Coordinates of C-alpha atoms in Angstrom, one line a residue:
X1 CA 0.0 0.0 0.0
X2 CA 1.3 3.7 -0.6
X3 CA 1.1 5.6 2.3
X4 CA -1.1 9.3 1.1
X5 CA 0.5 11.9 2.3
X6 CA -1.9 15.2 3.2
X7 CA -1.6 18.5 1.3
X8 CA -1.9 21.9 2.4
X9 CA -4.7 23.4 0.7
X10 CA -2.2 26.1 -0.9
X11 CA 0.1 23.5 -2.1
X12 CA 0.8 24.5 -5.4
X13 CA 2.5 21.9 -7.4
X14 CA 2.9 23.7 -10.7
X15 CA 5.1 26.1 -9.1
X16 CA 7.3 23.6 -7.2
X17 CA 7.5 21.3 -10.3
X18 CA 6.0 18.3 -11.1
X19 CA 7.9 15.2 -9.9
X20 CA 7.7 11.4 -9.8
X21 CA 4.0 9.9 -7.7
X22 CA 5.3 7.9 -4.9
X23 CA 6.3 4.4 -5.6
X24 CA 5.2 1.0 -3.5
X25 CA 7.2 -0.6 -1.1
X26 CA 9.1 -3.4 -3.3
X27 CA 7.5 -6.8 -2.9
X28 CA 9.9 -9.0 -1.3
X29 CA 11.4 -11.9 -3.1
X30 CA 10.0 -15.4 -1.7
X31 CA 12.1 -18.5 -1.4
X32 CA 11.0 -19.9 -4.4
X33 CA 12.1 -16.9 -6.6
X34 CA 15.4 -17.4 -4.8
X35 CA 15.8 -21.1 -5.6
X36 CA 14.7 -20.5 -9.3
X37 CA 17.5 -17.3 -9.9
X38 CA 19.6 -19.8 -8.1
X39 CA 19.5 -22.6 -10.6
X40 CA 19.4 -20.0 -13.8
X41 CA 22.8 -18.7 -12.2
X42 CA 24.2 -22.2 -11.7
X43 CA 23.0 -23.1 -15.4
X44 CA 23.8 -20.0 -16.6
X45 CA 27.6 -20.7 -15.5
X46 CA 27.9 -24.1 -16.5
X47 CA 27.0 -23.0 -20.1
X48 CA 29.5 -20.5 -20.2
X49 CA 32.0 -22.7 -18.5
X50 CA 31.2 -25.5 -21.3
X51 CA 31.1 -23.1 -23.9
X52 CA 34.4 -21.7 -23.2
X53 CA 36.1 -24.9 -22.7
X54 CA 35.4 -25.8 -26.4
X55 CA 34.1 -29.3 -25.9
X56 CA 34.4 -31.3 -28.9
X57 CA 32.0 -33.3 -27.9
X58 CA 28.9 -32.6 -25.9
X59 CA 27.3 -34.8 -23.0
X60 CA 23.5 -35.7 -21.2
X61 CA 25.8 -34.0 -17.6
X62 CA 26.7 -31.3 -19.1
X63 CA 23.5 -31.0 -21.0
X64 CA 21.4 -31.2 -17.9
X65 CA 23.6 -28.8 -16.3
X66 CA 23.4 -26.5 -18.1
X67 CA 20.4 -26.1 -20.1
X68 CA 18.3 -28.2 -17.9
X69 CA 19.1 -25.6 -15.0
X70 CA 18.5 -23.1 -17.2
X71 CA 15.0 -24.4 -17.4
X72 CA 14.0 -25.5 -14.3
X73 CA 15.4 -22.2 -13.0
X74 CA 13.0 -20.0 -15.4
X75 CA 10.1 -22.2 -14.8
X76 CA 10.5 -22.4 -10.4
X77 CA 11.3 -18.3 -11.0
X78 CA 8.1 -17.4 -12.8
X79 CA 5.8 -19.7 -11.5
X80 CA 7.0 -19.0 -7.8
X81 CA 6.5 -14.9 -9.0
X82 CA 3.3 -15.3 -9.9
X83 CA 1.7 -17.7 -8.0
X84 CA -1.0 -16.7 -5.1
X85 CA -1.7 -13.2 -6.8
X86 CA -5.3 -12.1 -7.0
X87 CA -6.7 -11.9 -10.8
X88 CA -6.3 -8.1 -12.8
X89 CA -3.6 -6.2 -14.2
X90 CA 0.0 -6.9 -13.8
X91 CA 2.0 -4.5 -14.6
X92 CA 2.7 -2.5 -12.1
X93 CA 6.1 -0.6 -12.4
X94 CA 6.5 -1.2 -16.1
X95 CA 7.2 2.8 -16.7
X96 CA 9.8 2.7 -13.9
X97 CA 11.9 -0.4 -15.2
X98 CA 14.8 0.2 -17.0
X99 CA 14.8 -2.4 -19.5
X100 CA 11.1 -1.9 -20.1
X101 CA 11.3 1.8 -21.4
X102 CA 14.4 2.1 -23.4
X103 CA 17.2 2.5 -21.2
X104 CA 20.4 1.8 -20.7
X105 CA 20.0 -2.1 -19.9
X106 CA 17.2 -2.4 -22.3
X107 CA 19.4 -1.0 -25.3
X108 CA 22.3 -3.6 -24.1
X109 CA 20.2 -6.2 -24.3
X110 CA 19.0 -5.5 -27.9
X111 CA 22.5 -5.3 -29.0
X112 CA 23.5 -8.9 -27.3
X113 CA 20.2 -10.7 -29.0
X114 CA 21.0 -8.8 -32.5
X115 CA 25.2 -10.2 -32.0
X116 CA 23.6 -13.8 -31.4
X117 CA 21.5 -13.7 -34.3
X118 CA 23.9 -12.5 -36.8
X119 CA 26.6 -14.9 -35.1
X120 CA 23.7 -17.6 -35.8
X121 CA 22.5 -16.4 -39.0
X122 CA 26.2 -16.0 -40.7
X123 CA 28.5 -18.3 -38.6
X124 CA 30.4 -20.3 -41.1
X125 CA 29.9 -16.5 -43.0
X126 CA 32.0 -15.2 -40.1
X127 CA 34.6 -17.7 -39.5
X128 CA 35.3 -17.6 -42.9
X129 CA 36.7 -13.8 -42.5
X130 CA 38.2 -14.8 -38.9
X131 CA 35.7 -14.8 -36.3
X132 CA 36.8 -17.5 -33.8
X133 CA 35.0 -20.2 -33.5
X134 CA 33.1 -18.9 -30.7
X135 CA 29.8 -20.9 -31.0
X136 CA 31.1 -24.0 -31.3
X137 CA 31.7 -25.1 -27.7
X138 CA 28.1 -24.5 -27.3
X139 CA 27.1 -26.4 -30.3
X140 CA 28.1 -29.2 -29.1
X141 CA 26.5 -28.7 -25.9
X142 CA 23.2 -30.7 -27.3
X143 CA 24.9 -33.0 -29.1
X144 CA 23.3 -35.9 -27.4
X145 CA 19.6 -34.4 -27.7
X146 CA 20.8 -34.1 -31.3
X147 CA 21.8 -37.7 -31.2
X148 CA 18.7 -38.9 -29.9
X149 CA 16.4 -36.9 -31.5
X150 CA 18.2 -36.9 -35.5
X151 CA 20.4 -39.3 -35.0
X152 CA 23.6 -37.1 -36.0
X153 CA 25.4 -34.5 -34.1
X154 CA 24.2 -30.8 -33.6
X155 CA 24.8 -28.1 -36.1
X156 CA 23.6 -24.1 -35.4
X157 CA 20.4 -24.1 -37.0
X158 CA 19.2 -27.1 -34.4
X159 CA 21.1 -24.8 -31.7
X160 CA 19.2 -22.2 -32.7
X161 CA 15.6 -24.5 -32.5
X162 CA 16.5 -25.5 -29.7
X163 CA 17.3 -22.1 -28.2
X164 CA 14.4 -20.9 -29.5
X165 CA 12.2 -23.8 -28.5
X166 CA 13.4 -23.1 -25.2
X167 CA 12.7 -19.3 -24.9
X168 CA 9.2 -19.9 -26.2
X169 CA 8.6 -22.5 -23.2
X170 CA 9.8 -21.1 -20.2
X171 CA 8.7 -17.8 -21.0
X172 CA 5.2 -19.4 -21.7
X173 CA 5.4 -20.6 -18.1
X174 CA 5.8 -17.1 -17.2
X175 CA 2.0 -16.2 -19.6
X176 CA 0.7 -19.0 -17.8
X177 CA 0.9 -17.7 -14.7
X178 CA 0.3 -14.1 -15.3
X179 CA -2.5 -14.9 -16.9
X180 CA -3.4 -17.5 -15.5
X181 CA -7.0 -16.1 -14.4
X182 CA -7.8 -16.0 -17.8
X183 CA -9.3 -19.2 -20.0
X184 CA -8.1 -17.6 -23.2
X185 CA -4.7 -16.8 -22.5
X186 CA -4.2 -20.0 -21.2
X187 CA -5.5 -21.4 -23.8
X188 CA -3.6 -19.7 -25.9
X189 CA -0.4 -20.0 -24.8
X190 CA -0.5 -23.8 -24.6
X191 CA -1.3 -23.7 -28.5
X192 CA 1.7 -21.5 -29.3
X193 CA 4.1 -23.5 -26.9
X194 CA 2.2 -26.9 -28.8
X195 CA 3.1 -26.0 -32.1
X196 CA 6.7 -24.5 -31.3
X197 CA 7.6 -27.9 -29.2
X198 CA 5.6 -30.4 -31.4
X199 CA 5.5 -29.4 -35.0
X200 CA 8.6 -26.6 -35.2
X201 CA 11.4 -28.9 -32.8
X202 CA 10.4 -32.5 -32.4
X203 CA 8.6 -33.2 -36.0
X204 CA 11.6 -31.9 -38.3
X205 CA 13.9 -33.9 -36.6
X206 CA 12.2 -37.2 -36.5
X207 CA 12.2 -36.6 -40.1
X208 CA 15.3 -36.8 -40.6
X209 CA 16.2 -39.2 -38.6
X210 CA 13.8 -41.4 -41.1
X211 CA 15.8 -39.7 -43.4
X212 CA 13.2 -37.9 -44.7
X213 CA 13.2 -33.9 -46.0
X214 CA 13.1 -32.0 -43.0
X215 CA 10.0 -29.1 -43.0
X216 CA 9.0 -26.5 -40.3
X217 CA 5.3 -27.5 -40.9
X218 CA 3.8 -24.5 -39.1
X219 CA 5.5 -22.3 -41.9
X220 CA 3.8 -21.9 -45.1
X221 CA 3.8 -19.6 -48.1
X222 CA 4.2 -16.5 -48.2
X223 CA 6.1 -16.6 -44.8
X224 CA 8.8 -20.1 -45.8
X225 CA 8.4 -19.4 -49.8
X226 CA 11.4 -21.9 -50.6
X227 CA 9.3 -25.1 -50.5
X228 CA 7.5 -23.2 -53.4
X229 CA 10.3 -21.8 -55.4
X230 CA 11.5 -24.4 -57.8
X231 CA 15.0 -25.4 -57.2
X232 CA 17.3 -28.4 -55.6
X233 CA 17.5 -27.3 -52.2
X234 CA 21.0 -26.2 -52.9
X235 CA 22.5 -22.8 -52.0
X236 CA 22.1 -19.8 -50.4
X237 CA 18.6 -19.1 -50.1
X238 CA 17.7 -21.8 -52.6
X239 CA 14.2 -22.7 -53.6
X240 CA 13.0 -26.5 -52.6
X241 CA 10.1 -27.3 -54.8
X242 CA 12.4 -29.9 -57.1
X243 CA 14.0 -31.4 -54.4
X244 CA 11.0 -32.2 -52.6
X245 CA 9.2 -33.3 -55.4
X246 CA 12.1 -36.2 -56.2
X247 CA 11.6 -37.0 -52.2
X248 CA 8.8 -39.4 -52.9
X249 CA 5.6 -39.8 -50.8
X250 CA 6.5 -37.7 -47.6
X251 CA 7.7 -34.8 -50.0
X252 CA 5.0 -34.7 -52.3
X253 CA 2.6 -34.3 -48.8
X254 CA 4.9 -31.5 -48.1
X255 CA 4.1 -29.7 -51.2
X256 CA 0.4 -30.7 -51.0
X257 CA 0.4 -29.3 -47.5
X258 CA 2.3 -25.9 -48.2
X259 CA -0.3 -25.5 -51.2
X260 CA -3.4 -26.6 -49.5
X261 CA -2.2 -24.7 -46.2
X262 CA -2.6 -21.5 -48.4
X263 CA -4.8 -21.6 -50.9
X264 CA -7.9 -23.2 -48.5
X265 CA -7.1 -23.5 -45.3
X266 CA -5.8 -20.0 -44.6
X267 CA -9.4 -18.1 -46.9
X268 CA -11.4 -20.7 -44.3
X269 CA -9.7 -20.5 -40.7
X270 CA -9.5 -16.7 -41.3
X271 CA -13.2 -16.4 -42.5
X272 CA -14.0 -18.3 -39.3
X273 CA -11.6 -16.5 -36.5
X274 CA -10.0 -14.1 -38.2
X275 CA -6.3 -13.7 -38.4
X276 CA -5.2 -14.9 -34.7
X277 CA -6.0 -18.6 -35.6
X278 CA -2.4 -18.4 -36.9
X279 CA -0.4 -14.9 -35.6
X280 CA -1.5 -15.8 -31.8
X281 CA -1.5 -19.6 -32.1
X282 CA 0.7 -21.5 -34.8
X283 CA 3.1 -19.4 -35.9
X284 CA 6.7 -19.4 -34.4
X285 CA 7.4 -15.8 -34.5
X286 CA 4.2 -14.9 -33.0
X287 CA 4.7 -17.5 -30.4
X288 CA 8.3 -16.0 -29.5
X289 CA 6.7 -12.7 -29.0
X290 CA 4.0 -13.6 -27.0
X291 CA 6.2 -15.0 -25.1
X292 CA 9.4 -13.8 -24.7
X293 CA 8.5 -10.2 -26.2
X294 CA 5.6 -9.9 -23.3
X295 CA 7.5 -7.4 -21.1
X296 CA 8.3 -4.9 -24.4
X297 CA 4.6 -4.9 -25.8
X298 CA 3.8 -1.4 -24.5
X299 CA 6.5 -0.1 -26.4
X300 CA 4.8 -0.1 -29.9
X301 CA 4.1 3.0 -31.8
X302 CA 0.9 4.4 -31.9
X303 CA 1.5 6.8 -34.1
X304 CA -0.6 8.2 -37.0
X305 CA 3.1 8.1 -38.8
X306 CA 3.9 5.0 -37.8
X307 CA 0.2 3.3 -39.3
X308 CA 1.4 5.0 -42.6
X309 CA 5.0 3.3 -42.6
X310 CA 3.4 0.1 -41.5
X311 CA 1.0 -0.1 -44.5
X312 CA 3.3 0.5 -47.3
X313 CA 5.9 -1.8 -45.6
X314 CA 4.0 -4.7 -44.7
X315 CA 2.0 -4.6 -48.4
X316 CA 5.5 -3.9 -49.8
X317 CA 6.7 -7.1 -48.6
X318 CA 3.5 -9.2 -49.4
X319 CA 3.9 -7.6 -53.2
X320 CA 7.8 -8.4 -53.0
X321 CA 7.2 -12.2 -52.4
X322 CA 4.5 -12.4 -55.1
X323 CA 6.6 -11.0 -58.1
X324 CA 9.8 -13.0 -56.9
X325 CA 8.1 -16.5 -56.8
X326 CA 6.5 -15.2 -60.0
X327 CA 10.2 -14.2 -61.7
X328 CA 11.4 -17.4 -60.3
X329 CA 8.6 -19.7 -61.8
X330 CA 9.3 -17.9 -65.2
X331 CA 12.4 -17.7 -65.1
X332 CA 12.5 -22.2 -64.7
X333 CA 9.9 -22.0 -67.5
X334 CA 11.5 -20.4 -69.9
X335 CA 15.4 -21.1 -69.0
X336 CA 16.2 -17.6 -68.3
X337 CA 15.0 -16.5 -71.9
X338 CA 13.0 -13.8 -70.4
X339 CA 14.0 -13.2 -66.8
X340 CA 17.8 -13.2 -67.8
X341 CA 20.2 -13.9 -65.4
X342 CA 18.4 -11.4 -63.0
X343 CA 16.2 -13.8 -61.0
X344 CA 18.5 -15.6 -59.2
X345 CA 19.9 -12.8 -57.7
X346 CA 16.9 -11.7 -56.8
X347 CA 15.5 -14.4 -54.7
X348 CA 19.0 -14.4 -52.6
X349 CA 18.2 -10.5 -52.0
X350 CA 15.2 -11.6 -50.6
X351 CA 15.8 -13.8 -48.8
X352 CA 18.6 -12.0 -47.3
X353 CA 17.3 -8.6 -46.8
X354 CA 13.5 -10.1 -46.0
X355 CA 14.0 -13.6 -44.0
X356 CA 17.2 -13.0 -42.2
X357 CA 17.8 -9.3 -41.4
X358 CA 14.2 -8.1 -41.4
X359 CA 12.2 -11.2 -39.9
X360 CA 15.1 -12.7 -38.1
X361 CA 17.7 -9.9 -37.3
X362 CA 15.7 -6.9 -36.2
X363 CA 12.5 -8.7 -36.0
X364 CA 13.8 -10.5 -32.5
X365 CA 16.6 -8.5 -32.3
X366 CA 14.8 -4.8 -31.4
X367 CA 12.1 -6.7 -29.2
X368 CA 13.6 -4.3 -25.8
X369 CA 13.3 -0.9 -28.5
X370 CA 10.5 -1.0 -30.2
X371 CA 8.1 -3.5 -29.1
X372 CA 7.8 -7.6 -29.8
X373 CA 5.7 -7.2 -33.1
X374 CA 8.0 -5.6 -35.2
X375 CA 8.5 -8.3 -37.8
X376 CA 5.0 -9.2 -37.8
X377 CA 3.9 -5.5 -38.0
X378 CA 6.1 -4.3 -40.3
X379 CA 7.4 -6.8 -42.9
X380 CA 5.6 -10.6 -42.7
X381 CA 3.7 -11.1 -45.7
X382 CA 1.7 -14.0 -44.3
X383 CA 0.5 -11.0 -41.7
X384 CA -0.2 -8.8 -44.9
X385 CA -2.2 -11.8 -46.5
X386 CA -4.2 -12.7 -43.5
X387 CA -5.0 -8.9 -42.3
X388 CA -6.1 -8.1 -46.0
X389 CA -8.5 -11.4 -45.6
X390 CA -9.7 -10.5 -42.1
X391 CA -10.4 -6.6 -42.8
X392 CA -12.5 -7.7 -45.5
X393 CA -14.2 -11.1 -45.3
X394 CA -13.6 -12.0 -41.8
X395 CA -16.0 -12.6 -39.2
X396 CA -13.8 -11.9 -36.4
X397 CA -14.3 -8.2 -34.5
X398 CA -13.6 -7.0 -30.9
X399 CA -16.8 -5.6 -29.7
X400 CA -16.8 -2.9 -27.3
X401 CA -19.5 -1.4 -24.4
X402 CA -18.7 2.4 -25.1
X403 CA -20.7 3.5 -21.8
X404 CA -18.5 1.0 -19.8
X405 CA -15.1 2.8 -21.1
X406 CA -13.4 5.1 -18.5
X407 CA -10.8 6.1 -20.9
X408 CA -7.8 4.8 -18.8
X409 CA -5.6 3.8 -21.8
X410 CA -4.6 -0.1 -20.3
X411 CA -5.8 -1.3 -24.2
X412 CA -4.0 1.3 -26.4
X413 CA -0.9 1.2 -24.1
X414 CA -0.5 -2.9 -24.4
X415 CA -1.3 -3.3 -28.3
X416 CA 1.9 -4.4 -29.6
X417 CA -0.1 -3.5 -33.0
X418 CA 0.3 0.2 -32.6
X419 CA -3.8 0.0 -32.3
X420 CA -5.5 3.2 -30.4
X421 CA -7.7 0.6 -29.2
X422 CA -9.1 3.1 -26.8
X423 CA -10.2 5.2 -29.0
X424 CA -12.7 2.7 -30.9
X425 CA -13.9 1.7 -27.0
X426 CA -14.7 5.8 -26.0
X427 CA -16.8 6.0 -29.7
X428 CA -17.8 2.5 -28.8
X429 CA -17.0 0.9 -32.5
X430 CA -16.3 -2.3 -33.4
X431 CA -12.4 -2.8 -34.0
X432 CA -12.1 -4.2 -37.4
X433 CA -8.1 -4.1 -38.3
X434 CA -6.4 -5.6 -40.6
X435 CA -3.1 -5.5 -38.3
X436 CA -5.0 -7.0 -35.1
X437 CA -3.7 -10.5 -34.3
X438 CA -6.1 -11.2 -32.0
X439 CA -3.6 -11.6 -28.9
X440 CA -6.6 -10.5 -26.5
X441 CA -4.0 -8.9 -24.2
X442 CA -6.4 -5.5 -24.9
X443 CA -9.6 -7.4 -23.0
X444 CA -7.2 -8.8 -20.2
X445 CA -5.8 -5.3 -19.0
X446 CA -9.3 -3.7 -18.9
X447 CA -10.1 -3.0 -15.6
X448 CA -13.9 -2.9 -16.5
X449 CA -15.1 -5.3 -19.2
X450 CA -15.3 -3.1 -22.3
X451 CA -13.8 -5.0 -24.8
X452 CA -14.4 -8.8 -25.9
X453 CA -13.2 -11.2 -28.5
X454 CA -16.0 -12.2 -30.7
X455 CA -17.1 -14.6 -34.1
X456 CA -20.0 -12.9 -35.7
X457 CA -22.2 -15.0 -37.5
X458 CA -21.2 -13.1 -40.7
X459 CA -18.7 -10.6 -42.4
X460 CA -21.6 -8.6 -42.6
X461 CA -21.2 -5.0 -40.3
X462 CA -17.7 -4.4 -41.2
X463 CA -18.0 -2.3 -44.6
X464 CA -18.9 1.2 -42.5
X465 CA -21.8 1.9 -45.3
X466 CA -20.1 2.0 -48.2
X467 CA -21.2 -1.0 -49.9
X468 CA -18.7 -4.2 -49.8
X469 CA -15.3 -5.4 -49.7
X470 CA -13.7 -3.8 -52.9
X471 CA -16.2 -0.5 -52.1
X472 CA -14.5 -0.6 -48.4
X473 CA -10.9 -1.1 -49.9
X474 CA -11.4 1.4 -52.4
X475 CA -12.8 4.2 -49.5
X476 CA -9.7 2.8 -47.3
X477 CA -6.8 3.7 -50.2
X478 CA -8.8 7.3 -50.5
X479 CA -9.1 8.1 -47.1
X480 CA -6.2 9.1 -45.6
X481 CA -6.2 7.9 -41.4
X482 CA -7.7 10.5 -39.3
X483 CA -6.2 11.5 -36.0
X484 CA -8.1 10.5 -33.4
X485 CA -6.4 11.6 -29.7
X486 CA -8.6 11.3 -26.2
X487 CA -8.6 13.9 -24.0
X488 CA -8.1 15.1 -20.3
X489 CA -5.9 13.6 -17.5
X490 CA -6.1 10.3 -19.4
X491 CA -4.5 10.8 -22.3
X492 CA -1.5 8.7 -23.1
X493 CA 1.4 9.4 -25.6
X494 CA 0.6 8.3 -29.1
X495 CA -2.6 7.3 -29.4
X496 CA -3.5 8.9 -32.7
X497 CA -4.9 6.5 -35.0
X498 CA -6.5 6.1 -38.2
X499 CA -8.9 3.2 -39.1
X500 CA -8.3 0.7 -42.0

């Protein structure tokens, strides 16, 4: 509790100066916090220790050691954290914490995720020009669940699934039990934690240990293209259709899944919920930031400027992917007679500049600056896809009680979509959006029940009167957003908006 303190009636804090509101007494740290940053320390040492030590080969001791502390550690620390607190909001002291709002730790922190990415991303890359072989100590770490699992020792891209794997299940522990009042996020969170484990991690390499083509089955076209651009599976960035067609029976389903993934199952589950059947359930990258992203979500731009950059970026993208699988396709056709010798080059651009720097790099990379949706925001064309289907055909809306709405600013402040969802609750509109991905984190913070996560039974009620879906797209590429900004001691920063 903060203890009040009582004003003079001529106190006259204008002319003093405005300073900080008084802060609550820290919450101590229980027992069970302690034993969890215990084992995270312990793990956390043994990694390095192994990692530095260059093992050639890895072990299940050392393995357990480190990574398995690692685990249990985040899992004791966030369930211990969290565990016994009443239902509501939690997020007190978010605008106080220093790696929450930009500061010094937060920016350090970006810049050691981006340097383990591009280590990742460009190892061999790297060593090549004289990086030591830094990573390779910790490669071998999970040999043995390499072993097991693939039946060969570990190279960095299963380091990297594994790493990632990892971040997206401890850190769901820690959604679990923040939100563990709420049936949805729960819900929720197993789904993306489901997928990751299951279909992303254990799947691909059963595969090949049944020396079968490894796929990444919750990743689909437009987001993985290369199963759909014709090529060998050869090279940097190269396409996969050919070599999956001369696969046999388990890569011909691959090809059938990628195509029927897209073409009917995406139109259909995004009829039915909209978007978030995928962004807040499936999908790996969505996963990782509903995850691990969680404590940056605030930090996305509400911004009239940043809608505008947004829209031309992400549609950018979505029309980048089209014409290069398009050029590529061609190109095959025709044996370069019309594309040249352009095409090739073109698809490795991509795939550099969109899949590594973009989605990978800076998408994971700049979760502590600028929010945990900045891939899926800015640049995924499966978002651009799916938000174009959703704005217009969709069934899914969040409904909002107007009268209810006490313009606090919990919804707008925790969109990691940049949405001035507040400002659809105060006119009490349905949001509609083609960049909403359905997260519900907007419904959980709302201290008084204004907004909710519905189906309607049609797409019908989403065209503001002007007709239909092209009418509506037609009025949306015309009409330029308009600012909308709430007033009085409520107001937050940023929360002009346009609609879509």
């Amino acid at each position: 509790m903060i203890e009040l303190r009582v004003l003079s009636y001529s106190h006259d804090e204008e002319r003093i100066g405005f300073t900080d509101p008084p802060r609550a007494t820290p919450r101590p740290i229980n027992i069970g916090e302690r034993a969890g940053m215990a084992m995270l320390a312990t793990g956390a040492f043994a990694f390095v220790i192994c990692g530095m030590a260059g093992v050639r080969r890895g072990s299940w001791p050392a393995l357990i050691a480190s990574f398995g502390l690692i685990t249990i550690g985040g899992c004791v620390y966030y369930w211990r954290r969290w565990a016994g607190s009443t239902p509501g909001i939690k997020h007190d002291g978010n605008t106080f914490n220093n790696v929450q709002t930009r500061g010094l730790w937060a920016w350090g922190l970006a810049i050691v995720i981006t340097l383990f990415y591009i280590a990742y991303y460009w190892y061999h890359e790297l060593k090549a020009i004289g990086m030591p072989p830094v990573l390779d100590g910790t490669i071998r770490l999970v040999d043995p669940l390499s072993l097991a699992l693939r039946g060969k020792p570990a190279d960095q891209w299963f380091m990297y699934s594994f790493l990632y794997t990892l971040a997206v299940l401890i850190f769901g522990v820690r959604m679990v039990m923040k939100y563990r009042h709420n049936r949805y996020h729960l819900i929720r969170t197993a789904s993306v934690s489901f997928f990751q484990l299951g279909f992303a991690f254990l799947l691909p390499g059963i595969l090949v240990a049944l020396h079968q083509p490894d796929h990444y089955f919750t990743y689909f076209w437009p987001l993985s293209p290369q199963p759909l651009w014709p090529g060998d599976g050869y090279g940097f960035g190269a396409g996969k259709f050919h070599a999956l067609a001369d696969k046999g029976v388990m890569g011909m389903f691959i090809l059938g899944f990628s195509a029927f993934m897209f073409l009917l199952a995406t139109p259909v589950l995004t009829y039915l919920f909209g978007k978030r059947w995928y962004c807040s359930w499936v999908c790996g990258c969505g996963g990782l930031a509903e995850t691990l992203g969680d404590p940056w979500r605030q930090l996305s731009d509400k911004s009239t400027t940043a809608w505008k950059i947004e829209r031309w970026m992400i549609h950018s993208v979505l029309v980048a992917i089209v014409l290069v699988t398009a050029f590529l396709w061609i190109d095959y056709a025709q044996s370069g007679a019309i594309t040249g010798t352009w095409a090739m080059p073109l698809r490795k651009v991509y795939y550099f500049v969109i899949v590594q720097v973009f989605a990978g790099v800076i998408g994971v990379g700049f979760y502590p600056l600028m929010g945990s949706r900045v891939w899926c925001r800015f640049g995924c064309p499966m978002a651009a896809a799916l938000g174009i289907l959703q704005r217009y055909f969709s069934r899914f809306r969040i409904t909002t009680n107007g009268g209810q709405c006490m313009s606090c600013g919990n919804c707008s402040t925790y969109c990691e979509m940049g949405i001035d969802v507040r400002g659809y609750a105060q006119r009490g509109e349905n949001i509609v959006r083609a960049s909403c991905v359905g997260c519900g984190v907007c419904a959980a913070v709302c201290p008084r029940g204004v907004l909710k996560l519905e189906n309607g039974a049609s797409s019908e009620g989403r065209y503001e009167g002007v007709g239909g879906p092209l009418p509506q797209l037609v009025h949306d590429l015309r009409n330029p957003p308009v600012a909308q900004q709430a007033e009085g001691p409520a107001r937050i920063a940023q929360t002009r908006e346009g609609t879509r």
